[in-house]
mmCIF file of C-alpha atoms in Angstrom:
data_model
loop_
_atom_site.group_PDB
_atom_site.id
_atom_site.type_symbol
_atom_site.label_atom_id
_atom_site.label_comp_id
_atom_site.label_asym_id
_atom_site.label_seq_id
_atom_site.Cartn_x
_atom_site.Cartn_y
_atom_site.Cartn_z
ATOM 1 C CA MET A 174 0.000 0.000 0.000
ATOM 2 C CA GLU A 175 1.062 3.562 -0.576
ATOM 3 C CA THR A 176 1.702 5.974 2.258
ATOM 4 C CA PRO A 177 0.272 9.479 2.699
ATOM 5 C CA ALA A 178 3.689 10.889 1.750
ATOM 6 C CA THR A 179 3.550 9.298 -1.715
ATOM 7 C CA HIS A 180 -0.205 9.509 -2.240
ATOM 8 C CA PRO A 181 -1.593 12.684 -0.596
ATOM 9 C CA SER A 182 -4.757 12.801 -2.720
ATOM 10 C CA TYR A 183 -7.611 10.304 -2.382
ATOM 11 C CA THR A 184 -10.215 9.962 -5.118
ATOM 12 C CA SER A 185 -12.320 7.222 -3.491
ATOM 13 C CA PHE A 186 -13.166 6.190 0.062
ATOM 14 C CA VAL A 187 -15.033 3.212 1.524
ATOM 15 C CA ALA A 188 -15.957 3.129 5.218
ATOM 16 C CA ILE A 189 -17.034 -0.082 6.951
ATOM 17 C CA GLY A 190 -18.028 -0.872 10.514
ATOM 18 C CA ASP A 191 -20.897 -0.324 12.940
ATOM 19 C CA SER A 192 -22.869 2.634 14.348
ATOM 20 C CA PHE A 193 -19.693 4.624 14.994
ATOM 21 C CA THR A 194 -18.946 4.724 11.265
ATOM 22 C CA GLU A 195 -22.614 4.983 10.272
ATOM 23 C CA GLY A 196 -22.582 8.304 12.124
ATOM 24 C CA MET A 197 -24.669 7.892 15.266
ATOM 25 C CA SER A 198 -25.501 10.243 16.940
ATOM 26 C CA ASP A 199 -24.568 13.155 14.669
ATOM 27 C CA VAL A 200 -28.151 13.896 13.641
ATOM 28 C CA LEU A 201 -28.995 15.991 10.576
ATOM 29 C CA PRO A 202 -32.191 18.109 10.388
ATOM 30 C CA ASP A 203 -33.955 15.375 8.402
ATOM 31 C CA GLY A 204 -33.287 12.831 11.157
ATOM 32 C CA THR A 205 -30.549 10.926 9.318
ATOM 33 C CA TYR A 206 -27.022 10.593 10.625
ATOM 34 C CA ARG A 207 -23.937 12.312 9.261
ATOM 35 C CA GLY A 208 -20.876 11.249 11.272
ATOM 36 C CA TRP A 209 -17.114 11.412 10.979
ATOM 37 C CA ALA A 210 -16.918 9.363 7.766
ATOM 38 C CA ASP A 211 -19.287 11.730 5.933
ATOM 39 C CA VAL A 212 -17.359 14.734 7.255
ATOM 40 C CA LEU A 213 -14.067 13.218 6.120
ATOM 41 C CA ALA A 214 -15.551 12.333 2.732
ATOM 42 C CA GLY A 215 -16.748 15.892 2.238
ATOM 43 C CA ARG A 216 -13.294 17.256 2.964
ATOM 44 C CA LEU A 217 -11.622 14.748 0.655
ATOM 45 C CA ALA A 218 -14.154 15.554 -2.069
ATOM 46 C CA ALA A 219 -13.163 19.219 -1.895
ATOM 47 C CA ARG A 220 -9.653 18.178 -2.971
ATOM 48 C CA SER A 221 -10.722 15.870 -5.808
ATOM 49 C CA PRO A 222 -13.504 16.647 -8.329
ATOM 50 C CA GLU A 223 -13.850 12.954 -9.194
ATOM 51 C CA PHE A 224 -14.194 11.829 -5.588
ATOM 52 C CA ARG A 225 -16.441 8.833 -4.813
ATOM 53 C CA TYR A 226 -17.607 7.530 -1.448
ATOM 54 C CA ALA A 227 -19.359 4.459 -0.043
ATOM 55 C CA ASN A 228 -20.345 3.802 3.564
ATOM 56 C CA LEU A 229 -21.301 0.185 4.262
ATOM 57 C CA ALA A 230 -21.447 0.516 8.057
ATOM 58 C CA VAL A 231 -24.607 -0.569 9.887
ATOM 59 C CA ARG A 232 -25.408 0.050 13.536
ATOM 60 C CA GLY A 233 -25.213 -2.831 15.991
ATOM 61 C CA LYS A 234 -22.965 -5.043 13.890
ATOM 62 C CA LEU A 235 -20.472 -7.383 15.525
ATOM 63 C CA ILE A 236 -17.083 -8.044 13.966
ATOM 64 C CA GLN A 237 -18.193 -11.355 12.420
ATOM 65 C CA GLN A 238 -21.115 -9.596 10.722
ATOM 66 C CA ILE A 239 -18.833 -6.843 9.458
ATOM 67 C CA ALA A 240 -16.477 -9.490 8.093
ATOM 68 C CA ASP A 241 -19.303 -11.437 6.448
ATOM 69 C CA ASP A 242 -21.380 -8.558 5.067
ATOM 70 C CA GLN A 243 -19.002 -5.679 4.387
ATOM 71 C CA VAL A 244 -15.380 -6.711 3.926
ATOM 72 C CA ASP A 245 -15.616 -8.487 0.570
ATOM 73 C CA ALA A 246 -17.886 -5.767 -0.818
ATOM 74 C CA ALA A 247 -15.427 -3.082 0.267
ATOM 75 C CA ALA A 248 -12.433 -4.955 -1.114
ATOM 76 C CA ALA A 249 -14.163 -5.369 -4.477
ATOM 77 C CA MET A 250 -14.497 -1.585 -4.804
ATOM 78 C CA ASN A 251 -10.682 -1.156 -4.903
ATOM 79 C CA ALA A 252 -10.911 2.290 -3.339
ATOM 80 C CA ASP A 253 -7.933 4.515 -2.644
ATOM 81 C CA LEU A 254 -8.856 4.691 1.039
ATOM 82 C CA VAL A 255 -10.649 2.176 3.282
ATOM 83 C CA THR A 256 -11.439 2.536 6.975
ATOM 84 C CA LEU A 257 -12.323 -0.428 9.168
ATOM 85 C CA VAL A 258 -13.550 0.068 12.730
ATOM 86 C CA GLY A 259 -15.140 -2.852 14.545
ATOM 87 C CA GLY A 260 -14.997 -5.156 17.535
ATOM 88 C CA LEU A 261 -16.070 -2.742 20.259
ATOM 89 C CA ASN A 262 -19.681 -3.965 20.156
ATOM 90 C CA ASP A 263 -18.303 -7.426 20.859
ATOM 91 C CA VAL A 264 -16.142 -6.480 23.831
ATOM 92 C CA LEU A 265 -18.937 -4.441 25.437
ATOM 93 C CA ARG A 266 -21.151 -7.518 25.662
ATOM 94 C CA PRO A 267 -21.254 -9.536 28.905
ATOM 95 C CA LYS A 268 -19.538 -12.496 27.250
ATOM 96 C CA CYS A 269 -16.846 -12.060 24.639
ATOM 97 C CA ASP A 270 -13.976 -14.139 23.278
ATOM 98 C CA VAL A 271 -11.495 -11.363 22.520
ATOM 99 C CA ASP A 272 -9.128 -13.789 20.786
ATOM 100 C CA GLU A 273 -11.927 -14.675 18.364
ATOM 101 C CA VAL A 274 -12.667 -10.984 17.759
ATOM 102 C CA CYS A 275 -8.990 -10.420 16.977
ATOM 103 C CA ALA A 276 -8.969 -13.372 14.593
ATOM 104 C CA ARG A 277 -11.902 -11.901 12.656
ATOM 105 C CA LEU A 278 -10.126 -8.544 12.518
ATOM 106 C CA GLU A 279 -6.983 -10.263 11.260
ATOM 107 C CA SER A 280 -8.774 -11.959 8.377
ATOM 108 C CA SER A 281 -10.621 -8.747 7.497
ATOM 109 C CA VAL A 282 -7.448 -6.678 7.409
ATOM 110 C CA ALA A 283 -5.664 -9.336 5.364
ATOM 111 C CA ARG A 284 -8.471 -9.115 2.795
ATOM 112 C CA LEU A 285 -8.718 -5.321 2.736
ATOM 113 C CA ALA A 286 -5.087 -4.209 2.854
ATOM 114 C CA PRO A 287 -4.101 -5.433 -0.636
ATOM 115 C CA SER A 288 -7.301 -4.022 -2.156
ATOM 116 C CA CYS A 289 -6.678 -0.344 -1.401
ATOM 117 C CA ARG A 290 -3.944 2.249 -1.436
ATOM 118 C CA GLN A 291 -4.357 3.007 2.261
ATOM 119 C CA LEU A 292 -6.163 1.127 5.009
ATOM 120 C CA VAL A 293 -6.981 2.961 8.240
ATOM 121 C CA LEU A 294 -7.778 1.252 11.549
ATOM 122 C CA MET A 295 -8.748 2.875 14.833
ATOM 123 C CA ARG A 296 -8.483 2.490 18.555
ATOM 124 C CA SER A 297 -12.104 3.455 19.178
ATOM 125 C CA PRO A 298 -13.126 6.250 21.556
ATOM 126 C CA VAL A 299 -14.849 5.228 24.782
ATOM 127 C CA ARG A 300 -16.892 7.328 27.203
ATOM 128 C CA ARG A 301 -15.297 7.373 30.635
ATOM 129 C CA GLY A 302 -17.422 5.622 33.244
ATOM 130 C CA PRO A 303 -18.135 2.311 34.985
ATOM 131 C CA VAL A 304 -18.811 0.364 31.783
ATOM 132 C CA ALA A 305 -15.465 1.358 30.288
ATOM 133 C CA THR A 306 -13.711 0.482 33.539
ATOM 134 C CA ARG A 307 -15.329 -2.952 33.648
ATOM 135 C CA VAL A 308 -14.270 -3.934 30.129
ATOM 136 C CA GLN A 309 -10.941 -2.088 30.031
ATOM 137 C CA PRO A 310 -8.809 -5.279 29.986
ATOM 138 C CA ARG A 311 -10.712 -6.452 26.903
ATOM 139 C CA MET A 312 -10.355 -3.079 25.207
ATOM 140 C CA ASP A 313 -6.649 -2.964 25.963
ATOM 141 C CA GLN A 314 -6.204 -6.403 24.403
ATOM 142 C CA LEU A 315 -8.249 -5.430 21.347
ATOM 143 C CA PHE A 316 -6.489 -2.126 20.771
ATOM 144 C CA ASP A 317 -3.018 -3.596 21.291
ATOM 145 C CA PHE A 318 -3.923 -6.072 18.576
ATOM 146 C CA VAL A 319 -5.112 -3.255 16.302
ATOM 147 C CA ASP A 320 -1.705 -1.601 16.724
ATOM 148 C CA ASP A 321 -0.027 -4.875 15.794
ATOM 149 C CA LEU A 322 -2.257 -5.282 12.739
ATOM 150 C CA GLY A 323 -1.319 -1.807 11.584
ATOM 151 C CA ARG A 324 2.389 -2.571 11.828
ATOM 152 C CA ARG A 325 2.127 -5.895 10.033
ATOM 153 C CA HIS A 326 -0.208 -4.826 7.224
ATOM 154 C CA GLY A 327 0.933 -1.270 6.552
ATOM 155 C CA ALA A 328 -2.295 0.243 7.881
ATOM 156 C CA LEU A 329 -2.478 3.588 9.631
ATOM 157 C CA VAL A 330 -3.873 3.469 13.175
ATOM 158 C CA VAL A 331 -5.737 6.444 14.647
ATOM 159 C CA ASP A 332 -5.590 6.470 18.445
ATOM 160 C CA LEU A 333 -8.936 7.862 19.575
ATOM 161 C CA TYR A 334 -8.989 5.751 22.734
ATOM 162 C CA GLY A 335 -5.977 7.611 24.074
ATOM 163 C CA ALA A 336 -7.487 11.066 23.505
ATOM 164 C CA GLN A 337 -8.703 12.368 26.863
ATOM 165 C CA VAL A 338 -11.190 14.771 25.309
ATOM 166 C CA LEU A 339 -13.085 11.972 23.551
ATOM 167 C CA GLY A 340 -13.676 10.286 26.901
ATOM 168 C CA ASP A 341 -15.410 13.421 28.213
ATOM 169 C CA SER A 342 -19.123 12.718 28.761
ATOM 170 C CA ARG A 343 -19.996 15.972 26.974
ATOM 171 C CA MET A 344 -18.731 14.438 23.732
ATOM 172 C CA TRP A 345 -21.355 11.706 23.977
ATOM 173 C CA ALA A 346 -25.055 11.679 23.139
ATOM 174 C CA ASP A 347 -27.814 10.932 25.636
ATOM 175 C CA ASP A 348 -27.543 7.198 24.886
ATOM 176 C CA ARG A 349 -23.954 7.270 26.244
ATOM 177 C CA LEU A 350 -22.872 4.992 23.398
ATOM 178 C CA HIS A 351 -22.459 7.372 20.467
ATOM 179 C CA LEU A 352 -20.583 10.593 19.859
ATOM 180 C CA THR A 353 -22.183 13.991 19.396
ATOM 181 C CA ALA A 354 -21.676 16.093 16.276
ATOM 182 C CA GLU A 355 -18.589 17.693 17.822
ATOM 183 C CA GLY A 356 -17.181 14.298 18.693
ATOM 184 C CA HIS A 357 -17.581 13.141 15.099
ATOM 185 C CA GLU A 358 -15.990 16.352 13.816
ATOM 186 C CA ARG A 359 -12.962 15.671 15.983
ATOM 187 C CA VAL A 360 -12.699 12.078 14.779
ATOM 188 C CA ALA A 361 -12.795 13.271 11.164
ATOM 189 C CA GLU A 362 -10.000 15.731 11.930
ATOM 190 C CA ALA A 363 -7.972 12.997 13.636
ATOM 191 C CA VAL A 364 -8.205 10.736 10.589
ATOM 192 C CA TRP A 365 -7.497 13.663 8.261
ATOM 193 C CA GLN A 366 -4.288 14.474 10.102
ATOM 194 C CA ARG A 367 -3.253 10.807 10.328
ATOM 195 C CA LEU A 368 -3.488 10.676 6.547
ATOM 196 C CA GLY A 369 -0.842 13.388 6.444
ATOM 197 C CA LEU A 370 -3.204 16.149 5.349
ATOM 198 C CA PRO A 371 -2.870 19.712 6.697
ATOM 199 C CA ALA A 372 -4.471 20.238 10.098
ATOM 200 C CA GLY A 373 -7.685 22.213 10.219
ATOM 201 C CA SER A 374 -8.002 22.260 14.003
ATOM 202 C CA GLU A 375 -6.553 20.734 17.175
ATOM 203 C CA TRP A 376 -8.768 17.707 17.630
ATOM 204 C CA THR A 377 -7.315 16.790 21.039
ATOM 205 C CA ALA A 378 -7.965 20.239 22.569
ATOM 206 C CA PRO A 379 -9.815 19.854 25.897
ATOM 207 C CA LEU A 380 -13.299 21.207 26.458
ATOM 208 C CA PRO A 381 -13.797 24.125 28.855
ATOM 209 C CA PRO A 382 -14.100 23.147 32.526
ATOM 210 C CA ALA A 383 -17.418 21.442 33.172
ATOM 211 C CA VAL A 384 -20.054 22.885 35.480
ATOM 212 C CA ARG A 385 -21.288 19.992 37.592
ATOM 213 C CA ALA A 386 -25.055 19.555 37.380
ATOM 214 C CA GLY A 387 -27.081 19.311 40.561
ATOM 215 C CA TRP A 388 -28.164 15.987 42.049
ATOM 216 C CA GLY A 389 -31.694 16.311 40.689
ATOM 217 C CA ALA A 390 -30.533 16.986 37.145
ATOM 218 C CA ARG A 391 -28.092 14.068 37.253
ATOM 219 C CA ARG A 392 -30.747 11.756 38.646
ATOM 220 C CA GLY A 393 -33.218 12.829 35.969
ATOM 221 C CA ALA A 394 -30.647 12.216 33.233
ATOM 222 C CA ASP A 395 -29.921 8.751 34.638
ATOM 223 C CA LEU A 396 -33.627 7.878 34.690
ATOM 224 C CA ARG A 397 -34.129 9.077 31.099
ATOM 225 C CA PHE A 398 -31.090 7.122 29.978
ATOM 226 C CA THR A 399 -32.397 3.976 31.660
ATOM 227 C CA ARG A 400 -35.903 4.332 30.228
ATOM 228 C CA GLU A 401 -35.041 5.459 26.709
ATOM 229 C CA HIS A 402 -31.787 3.637 26.025
ATOM 230 C CA LEU A 403 -30.636 1.060 28.575
ATOM 231 C CA LEU A 404 -33.857 -0.938 28.928
ATOM 232 C CA PRO A 405 -34.446 -1.157 25.143
ATOM 233 C CA TRP A 406 -30.813 -2.256 24.722
ATOM 234 C CA ILE A 407 -31.261 -4.982 27.354
ATOM 235 C CA GLY A 408 -34.489 -6.046 25.662
ATOM 236 C CA ARG A 409 -32.721 -6.488 22.330
ATOM 237 C CA ARG A 410 -29.951 -8.522 23.963
ATOM 238 C CA LEU A 411 -32.454 -10.821 25.700
ATOM 239 C CA THR A 412 -34.385 -11.447 22.493
ATOM 240 C CA GLY A 413 -31.352 -11.784 20.228
ATOM 241 C CA ARG A 414 -32.207 -8.674 18.220
ATOM 242 C CA SER A 415 -30.014 -5.814 17.043
ATOM 243 C CA SER A 416 -30.753 -2.192 16.208
ATOM 244 C CA GLY A 417 -29.299 -2.884 12.767
ATOM 245 C CA ASP A 418 -31.432 -5.911 11.884
ATOM 246 C CA GLY A 419 -32.765 -5.522 8.348
ATOM 247 C CA ARG A 420 -31.183 -2.100 7.927
ATOM 248 C CA PRO A 421 -29.256 -1.488 4.689
ATOM 249 C CA PRO A 422 -26.060 0.583 4.587
ATOM 250 C CA LYS A 423 -26.660 4.261 3.901
ATOM 251 C CA ARG A 424 -24.251 4.424 0.935
ATOM 252 C CA PRO A 425 -23.914 0.914 -0.525
ATOM 253 C CA SER A 426 -22.318 2.035 -3.807
ATOM 254 C CA LEU A 427 -19.089 3.869 -4.551
ATOM 255 C CA VAL A 428 -20.562 6.977 -6.183
ATOM 256 C CA PRO A 429 -19.760 10.712 -6.420
ATOM 257 C CA TYR A 430 -20.011 12.701 -3.211
ATOM 258 C CA ALA A 431 -19.651 16.379 -2.432
ATOM 259 C CA GLY A 432 -21.012 16.462 1.111
ATOM 260 C CA ALA A 433 -24.219 15.600 2.954
ATOM 261 C CA GLY A 434 -27.234 17.560 1.770
ATOM 262 C CA THR A 435 -25.729 18.779 -1.511
ATOM 263 C CA ALA A 436 -27.273 18.347 -4.942
ATOM 264 C CA VAL A 437 -24.539 15.906 -5.950
ATOM 265 C CA GLU A 438 -25.128 13.886 -2.802
ATOM 266 C CA ALA A 439 -28.869 13.730 -3.437
ATOM 267 C CA ALA A 440 -28.250 12.472 -6.965
ATOM 268 C CA SER A 441 -25.734 9.924 -5.704
ATOM 269 C CA ALA A 442 -28.180 8.606 -3.124
ATOM 270 C CA THR A 443 -30.715 8.063 -5.899
ATOM 271 C CA GLU A 444 -28.164 6.221 -8.010
ATOM 272 C CA GLY A 445 -27.154 4.047 -5.041
#
């Protein structure tokens, strides 16, 4: 694969993964999700008139599903740039064989790396809190393996997990699982810079000091989170369902893209 130093311009981009790459919870006015991959695609498109973009990511997918449903399709597109982010949904579950997750990542990377000019992997961001603390040994194992994959397959690795600002609860939506619009903007900037492109902002800059909410406000937020997000999530786990069941990818074809909401994008969505 070529490096950013020898190939600074990207004319095509395929993103695969789960809800993080689909764009939750960076909500557009029409109720759809934008997300870091769309932001990155828009910036890349501004540098290349012939730019094309596909996003095969679907919320809720485990690494085996990403490998089965997205990897071969992405490899067949032979894009300049491919991003693969997956495995965190697996390690957040009560039971997880991290070695098996790593094996699925290994086979996916081995398939994708020769198919593109540059493959990008990520150490995913995680909201600081008790859930992250409980599964930290699993995450450390997973992300150490991602680093190793990058070294062995010539992939770039973006370390979002190590960025303190992305662990700040204010970067996360009410569901406590997905980044806000600002969080996605920062991820896009992180990938942009890792590709060797000129910095547009300091994506690791800390937020202003937080003003601690009162007990009542915190309690109300916890109750809303439990009612609107946690209990439905538990219900899906108990019944073997996923939020992504039956949901198609938002951009299944590698077609022209100039940014979410533009005329070119609307035409591309129709073609796809």
